[in-house]
PDB file of C-alpha atoms in Angstrom:
ATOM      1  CA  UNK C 944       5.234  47.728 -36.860  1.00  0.00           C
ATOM      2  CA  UNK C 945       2.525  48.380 -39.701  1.00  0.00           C
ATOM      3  CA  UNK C 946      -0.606  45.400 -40.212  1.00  0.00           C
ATOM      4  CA  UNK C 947       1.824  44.672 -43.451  1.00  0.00           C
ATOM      5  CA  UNK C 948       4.657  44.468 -41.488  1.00  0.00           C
ATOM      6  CA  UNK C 949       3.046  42.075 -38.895  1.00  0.00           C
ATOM      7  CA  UNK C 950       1.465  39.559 -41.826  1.00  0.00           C
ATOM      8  CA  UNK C 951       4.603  39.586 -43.353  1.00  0.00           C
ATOM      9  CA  UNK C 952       6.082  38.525 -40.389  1.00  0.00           C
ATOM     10  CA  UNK C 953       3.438  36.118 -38.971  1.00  0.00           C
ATOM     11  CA  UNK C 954       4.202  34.264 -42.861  1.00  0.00           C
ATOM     12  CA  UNK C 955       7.619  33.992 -42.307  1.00  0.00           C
ATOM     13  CA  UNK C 956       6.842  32.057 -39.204  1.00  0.00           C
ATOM     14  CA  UNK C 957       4.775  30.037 -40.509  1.00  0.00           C
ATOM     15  CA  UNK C 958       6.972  29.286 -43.641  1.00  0.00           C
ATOM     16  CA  UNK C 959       9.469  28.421 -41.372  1.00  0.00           C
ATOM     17  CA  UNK C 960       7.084  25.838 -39.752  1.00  0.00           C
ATOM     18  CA  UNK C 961       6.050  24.824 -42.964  1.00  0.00           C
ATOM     19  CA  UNK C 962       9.750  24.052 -43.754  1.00  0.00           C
ATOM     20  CA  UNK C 963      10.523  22.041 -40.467  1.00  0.00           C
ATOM     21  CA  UNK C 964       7.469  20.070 -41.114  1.00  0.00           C
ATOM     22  CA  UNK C 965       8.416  19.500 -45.270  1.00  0.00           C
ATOM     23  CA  UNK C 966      12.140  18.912 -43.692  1.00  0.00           C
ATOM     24  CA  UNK C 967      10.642  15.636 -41.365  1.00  0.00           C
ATOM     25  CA  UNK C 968       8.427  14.428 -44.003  1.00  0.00           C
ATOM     26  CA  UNK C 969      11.154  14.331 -46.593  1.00  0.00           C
ATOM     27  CA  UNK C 970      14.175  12.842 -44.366  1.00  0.00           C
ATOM     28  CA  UNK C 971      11.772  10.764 -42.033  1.00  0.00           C
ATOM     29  CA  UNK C 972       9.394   9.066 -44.318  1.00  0.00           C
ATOM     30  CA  UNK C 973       9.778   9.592 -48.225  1.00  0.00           C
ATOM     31  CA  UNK C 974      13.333   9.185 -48.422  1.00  0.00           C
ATOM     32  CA  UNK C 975      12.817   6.319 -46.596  1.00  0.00           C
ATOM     33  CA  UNK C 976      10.329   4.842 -48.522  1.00  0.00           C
ATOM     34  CA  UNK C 977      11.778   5.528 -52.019  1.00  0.00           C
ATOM     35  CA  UNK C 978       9.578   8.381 -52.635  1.00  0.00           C
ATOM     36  CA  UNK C 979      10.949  12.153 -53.064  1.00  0.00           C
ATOM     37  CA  UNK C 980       8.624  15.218 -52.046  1.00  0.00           C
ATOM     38  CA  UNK C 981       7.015  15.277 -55.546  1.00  0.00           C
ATOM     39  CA  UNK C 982       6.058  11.529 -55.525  1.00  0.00           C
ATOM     40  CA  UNK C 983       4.123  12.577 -52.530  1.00  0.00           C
ATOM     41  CA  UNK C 984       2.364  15.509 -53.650  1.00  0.00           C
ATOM     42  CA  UNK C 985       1.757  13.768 -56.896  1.00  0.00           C
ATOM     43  CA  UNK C 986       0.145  10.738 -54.627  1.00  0.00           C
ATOM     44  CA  UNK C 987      -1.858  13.454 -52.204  1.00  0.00           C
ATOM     45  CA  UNK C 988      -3.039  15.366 -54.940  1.00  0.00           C
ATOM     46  CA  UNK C 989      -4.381  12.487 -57.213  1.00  0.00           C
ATOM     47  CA  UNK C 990      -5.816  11.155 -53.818  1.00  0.00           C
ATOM     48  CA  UNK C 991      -7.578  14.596 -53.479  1.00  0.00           C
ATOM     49  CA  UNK C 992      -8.508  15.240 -57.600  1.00  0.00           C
ATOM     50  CA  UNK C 993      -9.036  11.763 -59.215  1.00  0.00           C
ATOM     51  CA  UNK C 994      -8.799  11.182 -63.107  1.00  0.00           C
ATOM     52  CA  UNK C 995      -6.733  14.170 -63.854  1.00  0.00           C
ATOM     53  CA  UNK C 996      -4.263  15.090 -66.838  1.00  0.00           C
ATOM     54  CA  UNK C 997      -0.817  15.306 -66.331  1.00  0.00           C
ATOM     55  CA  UNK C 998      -0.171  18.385 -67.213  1.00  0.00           C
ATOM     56  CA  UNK C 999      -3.362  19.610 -64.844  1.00  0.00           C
ATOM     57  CA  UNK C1000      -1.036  17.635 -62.788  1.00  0.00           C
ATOM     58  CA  UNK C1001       2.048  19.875 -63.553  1.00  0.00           C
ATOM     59  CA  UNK C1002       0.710  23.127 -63.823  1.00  0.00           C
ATOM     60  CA  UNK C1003      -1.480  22.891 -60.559  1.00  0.00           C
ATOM     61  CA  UNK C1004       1.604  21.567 -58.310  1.00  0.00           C
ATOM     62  CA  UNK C1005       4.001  24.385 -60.226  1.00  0.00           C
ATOM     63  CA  UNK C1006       6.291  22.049 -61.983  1.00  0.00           C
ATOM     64  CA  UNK C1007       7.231  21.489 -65.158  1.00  0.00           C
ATOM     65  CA  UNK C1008       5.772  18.719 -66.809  1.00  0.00           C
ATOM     66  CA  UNK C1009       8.710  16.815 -67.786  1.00  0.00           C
ATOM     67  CA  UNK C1010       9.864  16.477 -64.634  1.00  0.00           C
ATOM     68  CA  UNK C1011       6.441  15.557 -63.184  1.00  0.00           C
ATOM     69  CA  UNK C1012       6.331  12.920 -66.397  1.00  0.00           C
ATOM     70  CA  UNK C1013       9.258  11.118 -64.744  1.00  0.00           C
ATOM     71  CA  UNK C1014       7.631  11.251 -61.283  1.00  0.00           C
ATOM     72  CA  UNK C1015       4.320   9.922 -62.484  1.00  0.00           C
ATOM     73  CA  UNK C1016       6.312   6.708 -64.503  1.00  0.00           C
ATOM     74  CA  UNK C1017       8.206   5.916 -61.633  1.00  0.00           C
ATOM     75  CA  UNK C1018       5.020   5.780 -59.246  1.00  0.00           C
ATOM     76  CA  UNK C1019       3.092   3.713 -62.188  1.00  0.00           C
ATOM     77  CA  UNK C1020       6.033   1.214 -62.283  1.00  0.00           C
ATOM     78  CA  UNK C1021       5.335   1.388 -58.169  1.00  0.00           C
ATOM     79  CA  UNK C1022       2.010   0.503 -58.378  1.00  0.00           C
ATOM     80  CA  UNK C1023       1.004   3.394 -57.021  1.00  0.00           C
ATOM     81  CA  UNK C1024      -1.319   5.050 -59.624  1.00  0.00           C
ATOM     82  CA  UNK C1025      -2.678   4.349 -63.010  1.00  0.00           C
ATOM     83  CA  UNK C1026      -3.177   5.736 -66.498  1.00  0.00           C
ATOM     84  CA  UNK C1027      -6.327   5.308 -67.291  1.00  0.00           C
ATOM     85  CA  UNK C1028      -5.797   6.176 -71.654  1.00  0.00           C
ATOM     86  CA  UNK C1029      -9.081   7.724 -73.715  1.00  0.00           C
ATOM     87  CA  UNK C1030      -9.891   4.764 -75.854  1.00  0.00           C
ATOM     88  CA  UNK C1031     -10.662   7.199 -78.889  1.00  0.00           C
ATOM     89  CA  UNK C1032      -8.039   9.485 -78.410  1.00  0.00           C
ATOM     90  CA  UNK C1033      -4.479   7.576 -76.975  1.00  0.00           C
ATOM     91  CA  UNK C1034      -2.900  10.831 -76.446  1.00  0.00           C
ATOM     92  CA  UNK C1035      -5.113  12.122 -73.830  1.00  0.00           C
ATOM     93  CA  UNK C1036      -4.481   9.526 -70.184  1.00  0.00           C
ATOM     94  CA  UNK C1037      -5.551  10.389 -66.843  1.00  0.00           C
ATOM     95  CA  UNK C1038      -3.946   9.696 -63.918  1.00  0.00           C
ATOM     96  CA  UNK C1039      -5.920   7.868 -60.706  1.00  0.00           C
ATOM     97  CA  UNK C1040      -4.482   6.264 -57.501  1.00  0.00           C
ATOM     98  CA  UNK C1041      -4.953   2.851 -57.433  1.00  0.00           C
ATOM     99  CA  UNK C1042      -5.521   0.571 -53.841  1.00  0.00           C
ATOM    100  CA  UNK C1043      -2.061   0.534 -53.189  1.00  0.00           C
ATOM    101  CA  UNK C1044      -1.314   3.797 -53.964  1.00  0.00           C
ATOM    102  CA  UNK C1045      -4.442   4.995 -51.734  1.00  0.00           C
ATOM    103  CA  UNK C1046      -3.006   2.715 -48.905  1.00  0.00           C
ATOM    104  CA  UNK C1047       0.405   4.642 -49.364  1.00  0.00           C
ATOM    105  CA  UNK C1048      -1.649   8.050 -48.857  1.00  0.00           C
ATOM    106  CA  UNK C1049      -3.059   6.350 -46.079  1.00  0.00           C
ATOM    107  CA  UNK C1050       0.254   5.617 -44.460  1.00  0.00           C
ATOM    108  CA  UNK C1051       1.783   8.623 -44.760  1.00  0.00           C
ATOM    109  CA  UNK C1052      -0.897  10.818 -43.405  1.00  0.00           C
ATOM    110  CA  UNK C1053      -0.598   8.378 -40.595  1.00  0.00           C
ATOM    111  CA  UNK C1054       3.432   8.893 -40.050  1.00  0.00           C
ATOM    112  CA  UNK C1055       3.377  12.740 -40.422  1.00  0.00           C
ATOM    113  CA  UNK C1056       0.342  12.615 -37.709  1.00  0.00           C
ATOM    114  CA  UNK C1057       2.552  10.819 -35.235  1.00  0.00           C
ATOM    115  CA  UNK C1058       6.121  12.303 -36.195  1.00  0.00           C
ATOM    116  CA  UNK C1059       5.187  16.264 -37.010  1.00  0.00           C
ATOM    117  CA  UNK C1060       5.557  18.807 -34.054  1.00  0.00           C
ATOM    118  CA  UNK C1061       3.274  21.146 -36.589  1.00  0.00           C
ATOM    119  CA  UNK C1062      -0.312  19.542 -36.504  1.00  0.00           C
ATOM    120  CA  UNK C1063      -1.349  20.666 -40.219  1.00  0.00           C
ATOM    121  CA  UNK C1064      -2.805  18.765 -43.170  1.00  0.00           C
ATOM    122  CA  UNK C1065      -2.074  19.082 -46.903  1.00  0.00           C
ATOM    123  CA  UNK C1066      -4.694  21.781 -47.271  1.00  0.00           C
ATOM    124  CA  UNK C1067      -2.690  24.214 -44.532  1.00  0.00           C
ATOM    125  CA  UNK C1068      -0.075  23.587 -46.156  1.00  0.00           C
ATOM    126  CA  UNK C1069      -1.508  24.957 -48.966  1.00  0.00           C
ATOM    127  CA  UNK C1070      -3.000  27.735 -47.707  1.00  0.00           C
ATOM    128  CA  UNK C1071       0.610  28.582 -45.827  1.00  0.00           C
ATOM    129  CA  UNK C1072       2.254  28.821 -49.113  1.00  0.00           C
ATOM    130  CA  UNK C1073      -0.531  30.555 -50.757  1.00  0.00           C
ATOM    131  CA  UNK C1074       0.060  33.095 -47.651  1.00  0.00           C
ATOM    132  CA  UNK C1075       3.697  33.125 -48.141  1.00  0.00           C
ATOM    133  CA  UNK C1076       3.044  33.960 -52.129  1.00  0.00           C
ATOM    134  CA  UNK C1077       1.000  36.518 -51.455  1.00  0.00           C
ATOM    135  CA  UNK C1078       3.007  38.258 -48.959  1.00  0.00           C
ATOM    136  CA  UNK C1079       5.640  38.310 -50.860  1.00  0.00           C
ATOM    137  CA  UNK C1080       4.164  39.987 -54.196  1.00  0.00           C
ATOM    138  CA  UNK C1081       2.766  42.108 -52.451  1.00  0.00           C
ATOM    139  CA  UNK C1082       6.379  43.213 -50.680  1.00  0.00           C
ATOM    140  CA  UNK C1083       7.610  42.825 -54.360  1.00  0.00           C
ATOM    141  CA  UNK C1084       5.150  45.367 -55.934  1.00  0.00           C
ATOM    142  CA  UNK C1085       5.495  48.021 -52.598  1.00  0.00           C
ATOM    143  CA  UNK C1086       9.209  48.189 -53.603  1.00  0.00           C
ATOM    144  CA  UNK C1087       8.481  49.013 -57.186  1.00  0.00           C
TER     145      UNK C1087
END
């Protein structure tokens, strides 16, 4: 097996993890909770990079930014986050988590602490699909 070979495959493992893990978080606790996936991202991102745009927002989590519109409006009407709107400009808002919203965080690092067989944070996860990307472009441009 070549070193590519071997990353590629040592990804694939850990995508697989990555999925398990993604699997539990979305059938054990944000389903449960009202909340899909990209709720929670939205909410550990904002918890991570305060006072940010939404379409910062939409173009760092890979989304479109209708679709993370309606996310961010539903966790507003939650109470989860605010819009914080330029007083000179009423176009440009920025989006914050407020208490409850950082107790939420709070809670749900807490459940995927004591319910995930994968011991990772946000960040790994990150960095696993980062991994994953790369491996995979660079598979995509050997084959050209």
């Amino acid at each position: 097996m070549t070193n590519y070979d071997e990353n590629l495959f040592e990804t694939l493992v850990k995508f697989g993890q990555l999925h398990v893990f993604l699997e539990k978080i979305n059938r054990g606790f944000a389903a449960g909770n009202g909340l899909s996936m990209m709720s929670v991202a939205i909410l550990f991102y904002l918890q991570r990079y305060s006072n940010v745009s939404n379409s910062k927002l939409a173009t760092d989590l890979g989304q479109d930014s209708t679709r993370v519109s309606k996310r961010v409006r539903k966790l507003y009407e939650l109470g989860l986050l605010r819009q914080n709107i330029n007083k000179d400009d009423r176009r440009f808002v920025k989006l914050s988590l407020t208490n409850k919203g950082q107790s939420k965080v709070k809670m749900i690092q807490s459940w995927m602490k004591e319910n995930s067989s994968v011991n990772t944070d946000v960040l790994e996860i990150i960095h696993l699909i980062t991994q994953l990307s790369n491996s995979v472009d660079n598979l995509n441009n050997s084959n050209r």
